PDB file of C-alpha atoms in Angstrom:
ATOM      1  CA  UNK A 662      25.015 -72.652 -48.099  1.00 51.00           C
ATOM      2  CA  UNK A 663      25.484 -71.463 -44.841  1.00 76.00           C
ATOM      3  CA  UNK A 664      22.103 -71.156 -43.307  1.00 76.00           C
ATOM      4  CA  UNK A 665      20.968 -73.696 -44.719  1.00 78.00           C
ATOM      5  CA  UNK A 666      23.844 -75.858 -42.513  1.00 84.00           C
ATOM      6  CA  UNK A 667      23.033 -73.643 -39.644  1.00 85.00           C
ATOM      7  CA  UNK A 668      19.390 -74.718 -39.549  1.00 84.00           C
ATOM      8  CA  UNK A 669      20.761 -78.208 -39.904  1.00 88.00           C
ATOM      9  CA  UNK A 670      22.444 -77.813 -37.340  1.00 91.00           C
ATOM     10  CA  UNK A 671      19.517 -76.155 -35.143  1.00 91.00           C
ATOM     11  CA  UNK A 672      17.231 -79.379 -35.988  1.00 88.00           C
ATOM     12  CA  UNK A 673      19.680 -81.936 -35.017  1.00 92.00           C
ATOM     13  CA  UNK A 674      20.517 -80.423 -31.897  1.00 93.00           C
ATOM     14  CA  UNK A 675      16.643 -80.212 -31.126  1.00 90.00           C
ATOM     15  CA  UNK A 676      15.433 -83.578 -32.464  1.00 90.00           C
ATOM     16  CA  UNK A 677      18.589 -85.353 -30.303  1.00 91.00           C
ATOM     17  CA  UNK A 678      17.618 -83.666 -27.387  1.00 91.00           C
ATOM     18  CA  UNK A 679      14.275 -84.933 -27.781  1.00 87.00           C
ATOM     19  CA  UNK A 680      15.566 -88.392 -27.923  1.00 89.00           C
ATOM     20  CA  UNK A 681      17.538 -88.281 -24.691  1.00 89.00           C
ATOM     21  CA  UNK A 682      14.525 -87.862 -22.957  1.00 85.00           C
ATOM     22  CA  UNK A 683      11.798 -89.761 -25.279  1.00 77.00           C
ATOM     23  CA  UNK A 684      11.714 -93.174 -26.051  1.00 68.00           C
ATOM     24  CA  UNK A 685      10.570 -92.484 -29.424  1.00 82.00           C
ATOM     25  CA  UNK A 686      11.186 -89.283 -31.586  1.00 87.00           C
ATOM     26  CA  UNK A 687       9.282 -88.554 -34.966  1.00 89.00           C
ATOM     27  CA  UNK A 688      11.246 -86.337 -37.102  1.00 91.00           C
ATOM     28  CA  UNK A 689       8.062 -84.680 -39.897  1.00 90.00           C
ATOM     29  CA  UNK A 690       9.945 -83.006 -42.909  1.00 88.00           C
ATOM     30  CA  UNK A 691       8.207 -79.659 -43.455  1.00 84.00           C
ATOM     31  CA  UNK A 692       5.935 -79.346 -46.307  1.00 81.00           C
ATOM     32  CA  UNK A 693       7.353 -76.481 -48.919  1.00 75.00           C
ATOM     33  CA  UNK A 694       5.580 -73.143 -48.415  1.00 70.00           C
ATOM     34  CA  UNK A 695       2.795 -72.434 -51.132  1.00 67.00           C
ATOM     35  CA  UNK A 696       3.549 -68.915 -51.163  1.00 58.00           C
ATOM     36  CA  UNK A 697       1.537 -66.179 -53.224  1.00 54.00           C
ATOM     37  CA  UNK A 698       3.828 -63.944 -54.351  1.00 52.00           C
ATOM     38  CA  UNK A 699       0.664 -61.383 -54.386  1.00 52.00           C
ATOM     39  CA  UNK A 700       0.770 -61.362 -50.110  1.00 56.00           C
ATOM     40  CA  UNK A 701       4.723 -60.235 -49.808  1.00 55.00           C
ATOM     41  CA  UNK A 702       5.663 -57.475 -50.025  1.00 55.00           C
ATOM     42  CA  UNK A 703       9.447 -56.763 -52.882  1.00 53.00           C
ATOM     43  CA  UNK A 704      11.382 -56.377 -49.041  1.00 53.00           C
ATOM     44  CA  UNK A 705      10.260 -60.432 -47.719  1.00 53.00           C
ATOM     45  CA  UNK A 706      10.058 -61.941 -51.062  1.00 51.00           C
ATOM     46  CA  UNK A 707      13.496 -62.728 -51.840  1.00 55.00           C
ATOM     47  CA  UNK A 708      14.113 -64.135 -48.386  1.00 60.00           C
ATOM     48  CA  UNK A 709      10.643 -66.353 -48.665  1.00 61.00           C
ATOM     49  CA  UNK A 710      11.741 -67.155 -52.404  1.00 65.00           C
ATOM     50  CA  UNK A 711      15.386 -68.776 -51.032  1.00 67.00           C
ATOM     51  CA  UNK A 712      13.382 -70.636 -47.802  1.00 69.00           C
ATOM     52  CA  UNK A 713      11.017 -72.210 -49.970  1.00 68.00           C
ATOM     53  CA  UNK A 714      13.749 -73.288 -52.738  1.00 71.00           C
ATOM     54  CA  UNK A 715      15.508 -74.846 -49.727  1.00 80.00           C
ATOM     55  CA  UNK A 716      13.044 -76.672 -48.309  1.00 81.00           C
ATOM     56  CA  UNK A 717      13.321 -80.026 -50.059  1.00 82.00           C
ATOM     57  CA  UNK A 718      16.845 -79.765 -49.476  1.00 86.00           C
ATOM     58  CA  UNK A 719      15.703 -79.484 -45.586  1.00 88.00           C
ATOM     59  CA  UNK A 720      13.360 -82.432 -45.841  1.00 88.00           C
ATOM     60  CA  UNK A 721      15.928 -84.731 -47.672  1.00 89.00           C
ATOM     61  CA  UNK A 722      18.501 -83.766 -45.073  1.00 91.00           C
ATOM     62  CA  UNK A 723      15.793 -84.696 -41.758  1.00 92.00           C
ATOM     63  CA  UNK A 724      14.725 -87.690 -44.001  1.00 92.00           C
ATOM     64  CA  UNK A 725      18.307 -88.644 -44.024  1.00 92.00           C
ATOM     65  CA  UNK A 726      19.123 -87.380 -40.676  1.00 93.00           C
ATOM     66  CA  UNK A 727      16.392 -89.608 -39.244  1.00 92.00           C
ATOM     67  CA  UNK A 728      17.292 -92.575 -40.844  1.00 90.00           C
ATOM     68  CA  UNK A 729      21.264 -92.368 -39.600  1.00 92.00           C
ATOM     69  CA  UNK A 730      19.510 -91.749 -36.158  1.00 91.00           C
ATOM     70  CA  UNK A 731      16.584 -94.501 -36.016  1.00 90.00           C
ATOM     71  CA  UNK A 732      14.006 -91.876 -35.803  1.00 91.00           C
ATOM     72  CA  UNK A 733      10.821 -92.278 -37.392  1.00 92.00           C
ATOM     73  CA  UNK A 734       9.777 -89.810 -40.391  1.00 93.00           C
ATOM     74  CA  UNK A 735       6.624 -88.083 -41.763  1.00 93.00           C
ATOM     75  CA  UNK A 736       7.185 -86.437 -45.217  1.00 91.00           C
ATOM     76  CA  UNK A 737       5.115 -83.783 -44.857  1.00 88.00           C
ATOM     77  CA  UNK A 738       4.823 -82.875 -48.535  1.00 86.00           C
ATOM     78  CA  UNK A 739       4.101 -86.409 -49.853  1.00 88.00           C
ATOM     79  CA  UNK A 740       1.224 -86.118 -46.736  1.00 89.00           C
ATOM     80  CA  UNK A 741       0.072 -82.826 -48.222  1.00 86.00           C
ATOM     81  CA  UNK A 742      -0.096 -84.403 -51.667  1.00 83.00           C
ATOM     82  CA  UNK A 743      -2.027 -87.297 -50.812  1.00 85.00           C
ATOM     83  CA  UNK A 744      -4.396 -86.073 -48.898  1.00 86.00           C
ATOM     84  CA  UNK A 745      -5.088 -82.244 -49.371  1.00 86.00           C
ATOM     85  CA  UNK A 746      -8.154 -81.633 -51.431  1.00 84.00           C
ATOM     86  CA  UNK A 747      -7.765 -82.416 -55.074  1.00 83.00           C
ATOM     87  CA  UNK A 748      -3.620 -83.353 -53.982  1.00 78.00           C
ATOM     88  CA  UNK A 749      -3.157 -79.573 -54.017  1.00 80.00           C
ATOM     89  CA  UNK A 750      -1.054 -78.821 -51.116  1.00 79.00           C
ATOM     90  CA  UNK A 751      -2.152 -75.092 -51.977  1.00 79.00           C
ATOM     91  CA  UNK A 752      -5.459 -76.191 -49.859  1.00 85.00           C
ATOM     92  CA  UNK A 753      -3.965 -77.407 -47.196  1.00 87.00           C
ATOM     93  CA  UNK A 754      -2.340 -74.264 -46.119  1.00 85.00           C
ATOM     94  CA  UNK A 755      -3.576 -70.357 -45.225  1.00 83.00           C
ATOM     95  CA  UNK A 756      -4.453 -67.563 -46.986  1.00 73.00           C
ATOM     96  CA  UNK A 757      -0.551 -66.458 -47.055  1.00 68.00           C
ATOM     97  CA  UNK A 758       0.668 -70.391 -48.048  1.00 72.00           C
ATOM     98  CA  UNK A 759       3.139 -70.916 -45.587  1.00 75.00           C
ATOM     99  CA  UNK A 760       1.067 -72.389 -42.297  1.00 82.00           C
ATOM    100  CA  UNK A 761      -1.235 -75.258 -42.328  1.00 88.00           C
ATOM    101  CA  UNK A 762      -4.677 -74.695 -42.222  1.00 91.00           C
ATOM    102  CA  UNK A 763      -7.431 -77.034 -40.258  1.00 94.00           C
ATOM    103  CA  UNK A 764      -7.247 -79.191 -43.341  1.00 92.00           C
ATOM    104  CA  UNK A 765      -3.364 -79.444 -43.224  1.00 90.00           C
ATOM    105  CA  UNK A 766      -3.035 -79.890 -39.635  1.00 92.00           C
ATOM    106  CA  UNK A 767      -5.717 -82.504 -39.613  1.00 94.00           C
ATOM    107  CA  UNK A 768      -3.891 -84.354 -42.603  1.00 91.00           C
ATOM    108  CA  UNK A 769       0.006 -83.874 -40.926  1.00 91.00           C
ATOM    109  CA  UNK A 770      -2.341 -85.632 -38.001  1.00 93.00           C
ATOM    110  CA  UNK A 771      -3.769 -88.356 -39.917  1.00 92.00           C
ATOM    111  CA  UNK A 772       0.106 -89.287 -41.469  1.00 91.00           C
ATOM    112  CA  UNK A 773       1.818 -88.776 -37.815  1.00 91.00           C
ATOM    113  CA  UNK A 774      -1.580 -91.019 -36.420  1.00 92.00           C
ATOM    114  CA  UNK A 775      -0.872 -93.603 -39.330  1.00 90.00           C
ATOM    115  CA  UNK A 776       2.771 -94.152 -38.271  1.00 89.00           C
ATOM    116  CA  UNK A 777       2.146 -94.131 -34.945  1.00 89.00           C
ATOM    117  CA  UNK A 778      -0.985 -96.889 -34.508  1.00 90.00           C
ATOM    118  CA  UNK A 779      -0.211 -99.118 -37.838  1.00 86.00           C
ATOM    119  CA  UNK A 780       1.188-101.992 -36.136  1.00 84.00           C
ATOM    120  CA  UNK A 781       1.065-103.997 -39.221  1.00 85.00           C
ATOM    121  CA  UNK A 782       3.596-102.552 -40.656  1.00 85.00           C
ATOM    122  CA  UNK A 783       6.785-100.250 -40.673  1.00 89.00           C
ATOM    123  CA  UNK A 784       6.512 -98.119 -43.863  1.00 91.00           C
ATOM    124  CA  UNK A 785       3.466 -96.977 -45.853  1.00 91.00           C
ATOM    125  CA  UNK A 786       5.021 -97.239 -49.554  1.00 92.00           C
ATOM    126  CA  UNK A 787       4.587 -99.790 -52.023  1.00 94.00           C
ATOM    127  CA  UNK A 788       6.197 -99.960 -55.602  1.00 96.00           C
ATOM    128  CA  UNK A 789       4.555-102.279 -58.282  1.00 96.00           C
ATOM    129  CA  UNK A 790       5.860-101.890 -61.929  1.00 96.00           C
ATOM    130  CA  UNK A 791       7.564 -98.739 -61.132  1.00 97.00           C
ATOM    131  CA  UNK A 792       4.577 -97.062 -59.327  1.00 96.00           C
ATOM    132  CA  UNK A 793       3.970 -96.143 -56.454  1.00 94.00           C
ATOM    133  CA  UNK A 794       0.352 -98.002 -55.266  1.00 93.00           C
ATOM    134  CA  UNK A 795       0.101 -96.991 -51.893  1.00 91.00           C
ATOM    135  CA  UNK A 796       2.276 -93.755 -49.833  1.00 90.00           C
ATOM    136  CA  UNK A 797       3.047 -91.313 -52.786  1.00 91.00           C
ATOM    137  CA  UNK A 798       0.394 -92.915 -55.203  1.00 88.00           C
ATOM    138  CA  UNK A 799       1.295 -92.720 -58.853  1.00 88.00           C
ATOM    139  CA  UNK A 800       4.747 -91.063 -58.514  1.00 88.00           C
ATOM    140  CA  UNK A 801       7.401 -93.010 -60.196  1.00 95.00           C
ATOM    141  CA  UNK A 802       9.438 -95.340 -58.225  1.00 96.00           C
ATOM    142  CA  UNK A 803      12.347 -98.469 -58.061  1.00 96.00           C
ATOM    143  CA  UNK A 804      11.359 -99.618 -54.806  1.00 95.00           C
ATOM    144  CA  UNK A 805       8.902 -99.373 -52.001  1.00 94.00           C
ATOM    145  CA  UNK A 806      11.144 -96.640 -50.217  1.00 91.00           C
ATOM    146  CA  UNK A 807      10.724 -94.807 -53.084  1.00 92.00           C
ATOM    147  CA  UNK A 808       6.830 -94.911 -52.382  1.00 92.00           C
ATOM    148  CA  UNK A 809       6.959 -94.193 -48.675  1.00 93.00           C
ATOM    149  CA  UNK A 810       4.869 -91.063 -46.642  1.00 92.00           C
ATOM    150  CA  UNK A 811       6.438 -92.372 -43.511  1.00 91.00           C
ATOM    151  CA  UNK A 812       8.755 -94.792 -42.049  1.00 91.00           C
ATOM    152  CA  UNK A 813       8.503 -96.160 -38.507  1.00 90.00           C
ATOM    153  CA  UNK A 814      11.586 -97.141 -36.647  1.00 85.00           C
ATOM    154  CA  UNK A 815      10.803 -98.082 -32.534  1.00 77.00           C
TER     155      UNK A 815
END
């Protein structure tokens, strides 16, 4: 509802006053929290419960949001799943689940790095016989979109 349009609001007005004064602005949709319920306390939880049942609602909007603008994108939770340990983005994050760890910022590294220096190419996804083979390997998919971890637009 409401906040959720509010901190809509917030990012665009950030990530377009980035672009007046970059050349090139990478918009990286936040990976969901991976919170254990056992570290909150009954007061936080229900706010921490709505956050984290908004955030792919968040990362569609910025995914969306950067594409209208010409920005690139990271999704951060496809990154998290592809390259935590095991895929579990649970490892990727601290002991509460909500910030990265070492191994998450060094993976949300590796996906920004990707974008940024793969000159041969604009997108990371590839769909063959409705999977994805490279990006978000082995989710279902129509089309290489479908499949990608990031898209670069300058």
């Amino acid at each position: 509802g409401n906040a959720l349009a509010t901190i809509e609001d917030s990012y665009a007005a950030t990530l377009d006053s980035f672009a007046a004064n970059n050349s090139d602005v990478v918009v990286v949709g936040s990976p969901s929290p991976k919170i254990r319920m056992s570290n909150l306390s009954p007061r936080s939880l229900g706010g921490w419960e709505w956050f984290g049942s908004q955030m792919a609602n968040l990362r569609a909007w910025a995914e969306s949001y950067a594409t209208t603008k010409g920005y690139s994108y990271v999704d951060g939770e496809a990154c998290f799943r592809r390259c935590c340990t095991d895929g579990d983005p649970n490892n990727c994050t601290d002991g509460g689940g909500i910030h990265p760890n070492a191994e998450g910022q060094q993976c949300l590294g590796d996906c920004i790095n990707a974008l940024l220096t793969d000159e041969s190419r604009t997108h990371d996804g590839i769909c063959a016989s409705g999977t994805c083979t490279s990006g978000k390997n082995g989710t279902a998919c129509s089309a290489n979109a479908d499949c990608d971890v990031w898209v670069r637009r300058f």
